[in-house]
Amino acid sequence: MRTRDMDVQYIKGVGEKRAVLLRKLGINSVWDAVHYYPRAYLDFSVCTPIASLQPGDTACVRGVVGCPVSGGMIRQGMSIYKTVVTDGSDVMHLTIFNNKFLAQRLREGETYLFYGKVTRQYGAWEMTNPLVEDPDGNVPFHPVYPLTAGLSARQLSQIIHQALLLWSRDETGDLIPADIRRQYQLSHALFALKNIHEPATMHDMEVARRRLIFEELFVLQCGMALLRRHNRTKTRIRVQTGSVRDFLTRLPFELTGAQKRAIDDCLRDFQTGDSMNRLVQGDVGSGKTVVAAAALWAMAKSGYQGAMMAPTEILAKQHAQTLQTLFGDALQVTLLTGGLTAKQKRIAKQHIADGTAQIVVGTHALLTEDVQFHALGLVVTDEQHRFGVRQRSTLGEKGDTPHVLVMSATPIPRTLSLIIYGDLDVSVIDELPKGRQKISTYAVDSSFHPRVYAFVRKLLDAGRQAYIVCPAVEETETDLLSAVSYAKELSEREFSAYRVGLLHGKMKPKEKQQVMADFAAGEIQLLVATTVIEVGIDVPNAVLMVVENAERFGLSQLHQLRGRVGRGSEKSYCILISDAQGETAAQRLEALCKTNDGFQIADADLRLRGPGDFFGARQHGLPQLQIADLLQDMETLQQARAASQQVIADDPRLQKEIHKDLKDAVVRLFQKNGAAALN
Ligand code: ADP
Ligand code: MG
């Protein structure tokens, strides 16, 4: 076994108990220990004279213990020790809680470095529970690690120190090839690991840090490149693309330039002999469905079946209708969802198996049930962010390496989509169909309710329809408007003269469909709903979106919601109601009022929330990063990307001996996060 894989228990100073604590921090092996990076450093290299301190400072004081440490246990589980420290400029009182070891270590007349926050108490300087170092100790900077109860900073530092000793004895290689280190002026792995934990100077730490950020992004990019290769397999599916012209002439509108380009991208992919793996990324309402329809048409006209998966049943049904309308009687569209009766399902499956069904639209049912395709050629996944990378590949397995098209409305800052969807080729639809109007958006507090209701009534009287979205279904959380009771209240009071409908995720699929159908038909004028309406629903006559407790939603989610209106030629509105206090909350809603551009909103979201949240929730199947920050380290990211391409071009599967450690790191990064399997 390699030293890197040794269990933490074999590190000096780690017994069973500590091993348990370390595992809590995700440290299971020597590898994990040396890659557990500090989040900050305490500076012991610069000392401040006591007389120059300011109350509230966090500082390092070099001083002599002026009297024996006194104190002890004051009650069960609680001890206090006191002494004073002097440095010739002034005197500082020291209080130590619950740390007998530290109290015993301090000797009268000896000099130490005390690091901590200083306060002024009754006219005297005071420091409580400082970190203490010997002045001749050669650790000028103290790493600060995320800790867990029962494991002190000092203990963890010592454990990591021991792990580093093992590492530098046995793991002397470097996973970044020497020529790339030279090209990008990166320090050696051993230097980097030593100096990220125990830097001699902050400059050394910065050099180490840059190398480790590069390394992490480099490993990530190499992994993505492997995934991409893995996806891009030869396919025997041959597509005649000429027929698409017939489809385009059927369309009731002129395609935008961006739509044309996306369709061309797909058709070109069909010609390569490799299976397509393409993401079509475009803001809500940019017209992604037509792009998918063109690809499905080409496939069906070449004798293959196409499948389209949607995240919800409502959306699947709507897609099926849209596609059938676009295709007319030229193609047979079959719907397969969990909501069908047993008999309907049986017939649908029969048609899918014998090839009568040329286009199949469905939900997860397409994956989970025993659906046999006659000749599956293309899989389209709508709203990719709802599906994991894994589900995507499961459907791929149903056919003979079918082509894959993913559609996403999550506007990700352009540069980042390269990384997130690194395993896919990307077409961006960055143009809205002509005649779309800006949706006027306002952020107000709940004192505006009467005026909002009056505005809603005015629009309904003019024959338009509106949505009111609430964050919760039932009254479980206080302060949150629940869709159920709110719909009841509105229909009894402010909107007693109007037809109010209710839609939420806990309703049966049948009921939901009925409500959506009624809303689409204009039977329902005002729809009170939870975010089930978020995705894809298209009712052009709906011109107002009111969102209650808007602070509860992510910016991109609000943008998606807003995209449900403004689908026709009428002027449309979005009103965000929130009583949340605080600057960030206000800034977030303000960002939505200012722009309708999903990419700008994504940028704002990223800035205000930080990438941690943005990429959180394993939605993208992207590994969690330890040290790199996708936003701040953008430049390094580009370099790491170029470097990874260089390596992969030379060794596409990372099989060469010199890339052994690199491959190992890639597998670790992806495995640890349960991300897509790599092989
Ligand atoms: P999304 O990208 O959000 O999935 P859709 O495909 O649902 O958008 O399209 C939104 C609406 O715009 C649909 O009603 C569709 O028919 C219409 N549409 C799509 N492309 C065009 C176009 N080029 N010109 C006019 N309307 C279009
Ligand atoms: Mg759509």
Tab-separated table of C-alpha atoms in Angstrom, residues 417-626:
chain	number	residue	atom	x	y	z
A	417	SER	CA	-20.236	26.621	-18.142
A	418	LEU	CA	-17.068	25.303	-19.725
A	419	ILE	CA	-16.137	23.873	-16.399
A	420	ILE	CA	-19.484	22.728	-15.126
A	421	TYR	CA	-20.489	21.140	-18.356
A	422	GLY	CA	-16.927	20.243	-19.193
A	423	ASP	CA	-18.139	16.852	-20.328
A	424	LEU	CA	-20.412	18.400	-22.953
A	425	ASP	CA	-20.111	20.616	-26.001
A	426	VAL	CA	-22.064	23.812	-25.529
A	427	SER	CA	-24.373	25.861	-27.777
A	428	VAL	CA	-25.510	29.110	-26.230
A	429	ILE	CA	-28.783	30.729	-27.281
A	430	ASP	CA	-28.022	34.315	-26.395
A	431	GLU	CA	-30.807	35.987	-28.341
A	432	LEU	CA	-34.518	36.212	-27.595
A	433	PRO	CA	-37.185	35.897	-30.309
A	434	LYS	CA	-38.182	39.242	-31.786
A	435	GLY	CA	-40.865	41.300	-30.121
A	436	ARG	CA	-40.204	40.114	-26.575
A	437	GLN	CA	-40.726	42.869	-24.058
A	438	LYS	CA	-38.843	43.542	-20.902
A	439	ILE	CA	-40.781	42.308	-17.896
A	440	SER	CA	-41.165	45.271	-15.548
A	441	THR	CA	-40.091	44.077	-12.135
A	442	TYR	CA	-40.701	45.706	-8.756
A	443	ALA	CA	-39.594	44.805	-5.237
A	444	VAL	CA	-41.982	45.919	-2.473
A	445	ASP	CA	-42.741	45.057	1.149
A	446	SER	CA	-45.962	43.504	2.354
A	447	SER	CA	-47.559	46.871	3.184
A	448	PHE	CA	-48.130	47.086	-0.569
A	449	HIS	CA	-50.509	44.113	-0.599
A	450	PRO	CA	-53.685	46.182	-1.118
A	451	ARG	CA	-52.151	47.964	-4.075
A	452	VAL	CA	-50.827	44.731	-5.522
A	453	TYR	CA	-54.283	43.131	-5.278
A	454	ALA	CA	-55.853	46.157	-6.957
A	455	PHE	CA	-53.328	45.882	-9.771
A	456	VAL	CA	-54.051	42.155	-10.172
A	457	ARG	CA	-57.804	42.861	-10.380
A	458	LYS	CA	-57.212	45.509	-12.999
A	459	LEU	CA	-55.300	43.056	-15.191
A	460	LEU	CA	-57.831	40.267	-14.693
A	461	ASP	CA	-60.625	42.683	-15.619
A	462	ALA	CA	-58.729	43.388	-18.817
A	463	GLY	CA	-58.899	39.678	-19.637
A	464	ARG	CA	-55.373	38.793	-18.585
A	465	GLN	CA	-54.224	36.117	-16.137
A	466	ALA	CA	-51.805	36.144	-13.208
A	467	TYR	CA	-49.749	33.937	-10.920
A	468	ILE	CA	-49.113	34.320	-7.222
A	469	VAL	CA	-46.284	32.143	-5.970
A	470	CYS	CA	-45.754	31.180	-2.312
A	471	PRO	CA	-42.776	29.352	-0.889
A	472	ALA	CA	-44.687	26.733	1.117
A	473	VAL	CA	-47.552	24.348	0.481
A	474	GLU	CA	-48.995	24.195	3.977
A	475	GLU	CA	-48.696	26.271	7.102
A	476	THR	CA	-45.695	24.449	8.531
A	477	GLU	CA	-43.393	27.378	8.897
A	478	THR	CA	-44.789	30.462	10.540
A	479	ASP	CA	-44.368	33.701	8.642
A	480	LEU	CA	-44.388	31.917	5.335
A	481	LEU	CA	-47.436	32.228	3.197
A	482	SER	CA	-48.721	28.815	2.316
A	483	ALA	CA	-50.298	28.258	-1.046
A	484	VAL	CA	-53.245	26.282	0.316
A	485	SER	CA	-54.535	28.742	2.889
A	486	TYR	CA	-53.562	31.767	0.857
A	487	ALA	CA	-55.552	30.556	-2.138
A	488	LYS	CA	-58.526	29.991	0.133
A	489	GLU	CA	-58.234	33.403	1.683
A	490	LEU	CA	-57.867	35.208	-1.619
A	491	SER	CA	-60.767	33.403	-3.240
A	492	GLU	CA	-63.020	34.286	-0.273
A	493	ARG	CA	-61.975	37.911	0.035
A	494	GLU	CA	-60.021	40.034	-2.424
A	495	PHE	CA	-60.776	37.810	-5.387
A	496	SER	CA	-64.205	36.424	-4.536
A	497	ALA	CA	-65.457	37.678	-7.889
A	498	TYR	CA	-62.747	35.867	-9.830
A	499	ARG	CA	-61.839	32.287	-10.617
A	500	VAL	CA	-58.883	31.374	-8.391
A	501	GLY	CA	-56.967	28.125	-8.804
A	502	LEU	CA	-54.432	26.297	-6.660
A	503	LEU	CA	-51.394	24.331	-7.751
A	504	HIS	CA	-48.768	22.677	-5.573
A	505	GLY	CA	-46.414	19.754	-5.548
A	506	LYS	CA	-48.416	17.628	-3.140
A	507	MET	CA	-51.390	17.386	-5.461
A	508	LYS	CA	-51.957	14.261	-7.518
A	509	PRO	CA	-50.537	14.423	-11.057
A	510	LYS	CA	-54.086	14.261	-12.464
A	511	GLU	CA	-55.219	17.223	-10.385
A	512	LYS	CA	-52.166	19.246	-11.308
A	513	GLN	CA	-52.703	18.588	-14.981
A	514	GLN	CA	-56.329	19.589	-14.712
A	515	VAL	CA	-55.434	22.854	-12.995
A	516	MET	CA	-52.782	23.673	-15.576
A	517	ALA	CA	-55.137	22.828	-18.388
A	518	ASP	CA	-57.808	25.085	-16.847
A	519	PHE	CA	-55.313	27.883	-16.471
A	520	ALA	CA	-54.067	27.476	-20.042
A	521	ALA	CA	-57.686	27.545	-21.248
A	522	GLY	CA	-58.405	30.702	-19.258
A	523	GLU	CA	-60.873	28.947	-16.938
A	524	ILE	CA	-58.671	29.931	-14.028
A	525	GLN	CA	-57.792	33.632	-13.915
A	526	LEU	CA	-55.539	33.750	-10.910
A	527	LEU	CA	-53.299	30.822	-10.073
A	528	VAL	CA	-51.886	30.526	-6.567
A	529	ALA	CA	-48.991	28.117	-6.727
A	530	THR	CA	-45.735	26.893	-5.307
A	531	THR	CA	-42.665	26.618	-7.485
A	532	VAL	CA	-44.100	23.660	-9.394
A	533	ILE	CA	-44.895	26.217	-12.056
A	534	GLU	CA	-41.263	27.208	-12.165
A	535	VAL	CA	-40.241	25.136	-15.096
A	536	GLY	CA	-41.309	25.480	-18.669
A	537	ILE	CA	-45.048	26.182	-18.398
A	538	ASP	CA	-46.159	28.386	-21.241
A	539	VAL	CA	-49.359	30.453	-20.962
A	540	PRO	CA	-48.971	33.575	-23.110
A	541	ASN	CA	-52.026	35.312	-21.627
A	542	ALA	CA	-50.497	35.299	-18.145
A	543	VAL	CA	-48.872	38.695	-17.733
A	544	LEU	CA	-48.247	39.076	-14.017
A	545	MET	CA	-46.126	37.094	-11.599
A	546	VAL	CA	-46.384	37.975	-7.920
A	547	VAL	CA	-43.892	36.251	-5.615
A	548	GLU	CA	-44.554	36.210	-1.877
A	549	ASN	CA	-41.621	35.866	0.549
A	550	ALA	CA	-39.354	36.500	-2.387
A	551	GLU	CA	-36.299	36.380	-0.111
A	552	ARG	CA	-36.816	32.652	0.193
A	553	PHE	CA	-35.898	32.006	-3.408
A	554	GLY	CA	-32.588	32.031	-5.196
A	555	LEU	CA	-32.098	34.760	-7.752
A	556	SER	CA	-31.909	32.367	-10.628
A	557	GLN	CA	-35.036	30.664	-9.383
A	558	LEU	CA	-36.857	33.995	-9.262
A	559	HIS	CA	-35.660	34.677	-12.757
A	560	GLN	CA	-37.071	31.330	-13.856
A	561	LEU	CA	-40.370	32.125	-12.204
A	562	ARG	CA	-40.508	35.502	-13.857
A	563	GLY	CA	-39.892	33.770	-17.176
A	564	ARG	CA	-43.391	32.262	-16.899
A	565	VAL	CA	-44.804	35.636	-17.927
A	566	GLY	CA	-43.896	37.816	-20.868
A	567	ARG	CA	-44.426	34.930	-23.257
A	568	GLY	CA	-46.933	36.743	-25.435
A	569	SER	CA	-46.990	40.208	-26.950
A	570	GLU	CA	-48.685	41.864	-23.916
A	571	LYS	CA	-46.751	43.994	-21.468
A	572	SER	CA	-45.820	41.830	-18.476
A	573	TYR	CA	-44.955	42.429	-14.843
A	574	CYS	CA	-43.284	40.771	-11.905
A	575	ILE	CA	-43.783	41.914	-8.314
A	576	LEU	CA	-41.457	40.580	-5.623
A	577	ILE	CA	-42.856	40.933	-2.126
A	578	SER	CA	-40.471	40.671	0.787
A	579	ASP	CA	-40.114	42.021	4.302
A	580	ALA	CA	-36.583	40.723	4.674
A	581	GLN	CA	-34.178	43.195	6.216
A	582	GLY	CA	-30.543	43.526	5.338
A	583	GLU	CA	-28.422	44.793	2.543
A	584	THR	CA	-27.786	41.568	0.695
A	585	ALA	CA	-31.486	40.708	0.557
A	586	ALA	CA	-32.237	44.129	-0.882
A	587	GLN	CA	-29.363	43.950	-3.364
A	588	ARG	CA	-30.479	40.581	-4.589
A	589	LEU	CA	-34.009	41.674	-5.397
A	590	GLU	CA	-32.680	44.917	-6.815
A	591	ALA	CA	-30.559	42.930	-9.271
A	592	LEU	CA	-33.728	41.344	-10.651
A	593	CYS	CA	-35.479	44.676	-11.005
A	594	LYS	CA	-32.562	46.069	-12.949
A	595	THR	CA	-32.137	43.456	-15.628
A	596	ASN	CA	-33.932	40.698	-17.515
A	597	ASP	CA	-30.701	39.093	-18.624
A	598	GLY	CA	-30.318	35.722	-16.988
A	599	PHE	CA	-26.563	35.731	-17.361
A	600	GLN	CA	-26.195	39.041	-15.563
A	601	ILE	CA	-28.463	37.754	-12.831
A	602	ALA	CA	-26.385	34.618	-12.506
A	603	ASP	CA	-23.305	36.794	-12.130
A	604	ALA	CA	-24.992	38.851	-9.428
A	605	ASP	CA	-26.143	35.700	-7.680
A	606	LEU	CA	-22.636	34.355	-7.767
A	607	ARG	CA	-21.224	37.572	-6.377
A	608	LEU	CA	-23.771	37.894	-3.572
A	609	ARG	CA	-24.015	34.302	-2.526
A	610	GLY	CA	-20.571	33.031	-3.382
A	611	PRO	CA	-19.773	30.050	-5.534
A	612	GLY	CA	-20.122	27.616	-2.657
A	613	ASP	CA	-23.884	27.931	-2.735
A	614	PHE	CA	-24.058	28.422	-6.421
A	615	PHE	CA	-22.444	25.145	-7.191
A	616	GLY	CA	-23.694	23.545	-4.027
A	617	ALA	CA	-26.323	20.864	-4.149
A	618	ARG	CA	-24.667	18.248	-6.251
A	619	GLN	CA	-26.892	19.370	-9.067
A	620	HIS	CA	-24.120	19.513	-11.532
A	621	GLY	CA	-22.359	16.388	-10.417
A	622	LEU	CA	-19.344	18.615	-10.008
A	623	PRO	CA	-16.784	17.777	-7.333
A	624	GLN	CA	-16.528	20.033	-4.319
A	625	LEU	CA	-13.341	22.075	-4.394
A	626	GLN	CA	-10.979	22.352	-1.409
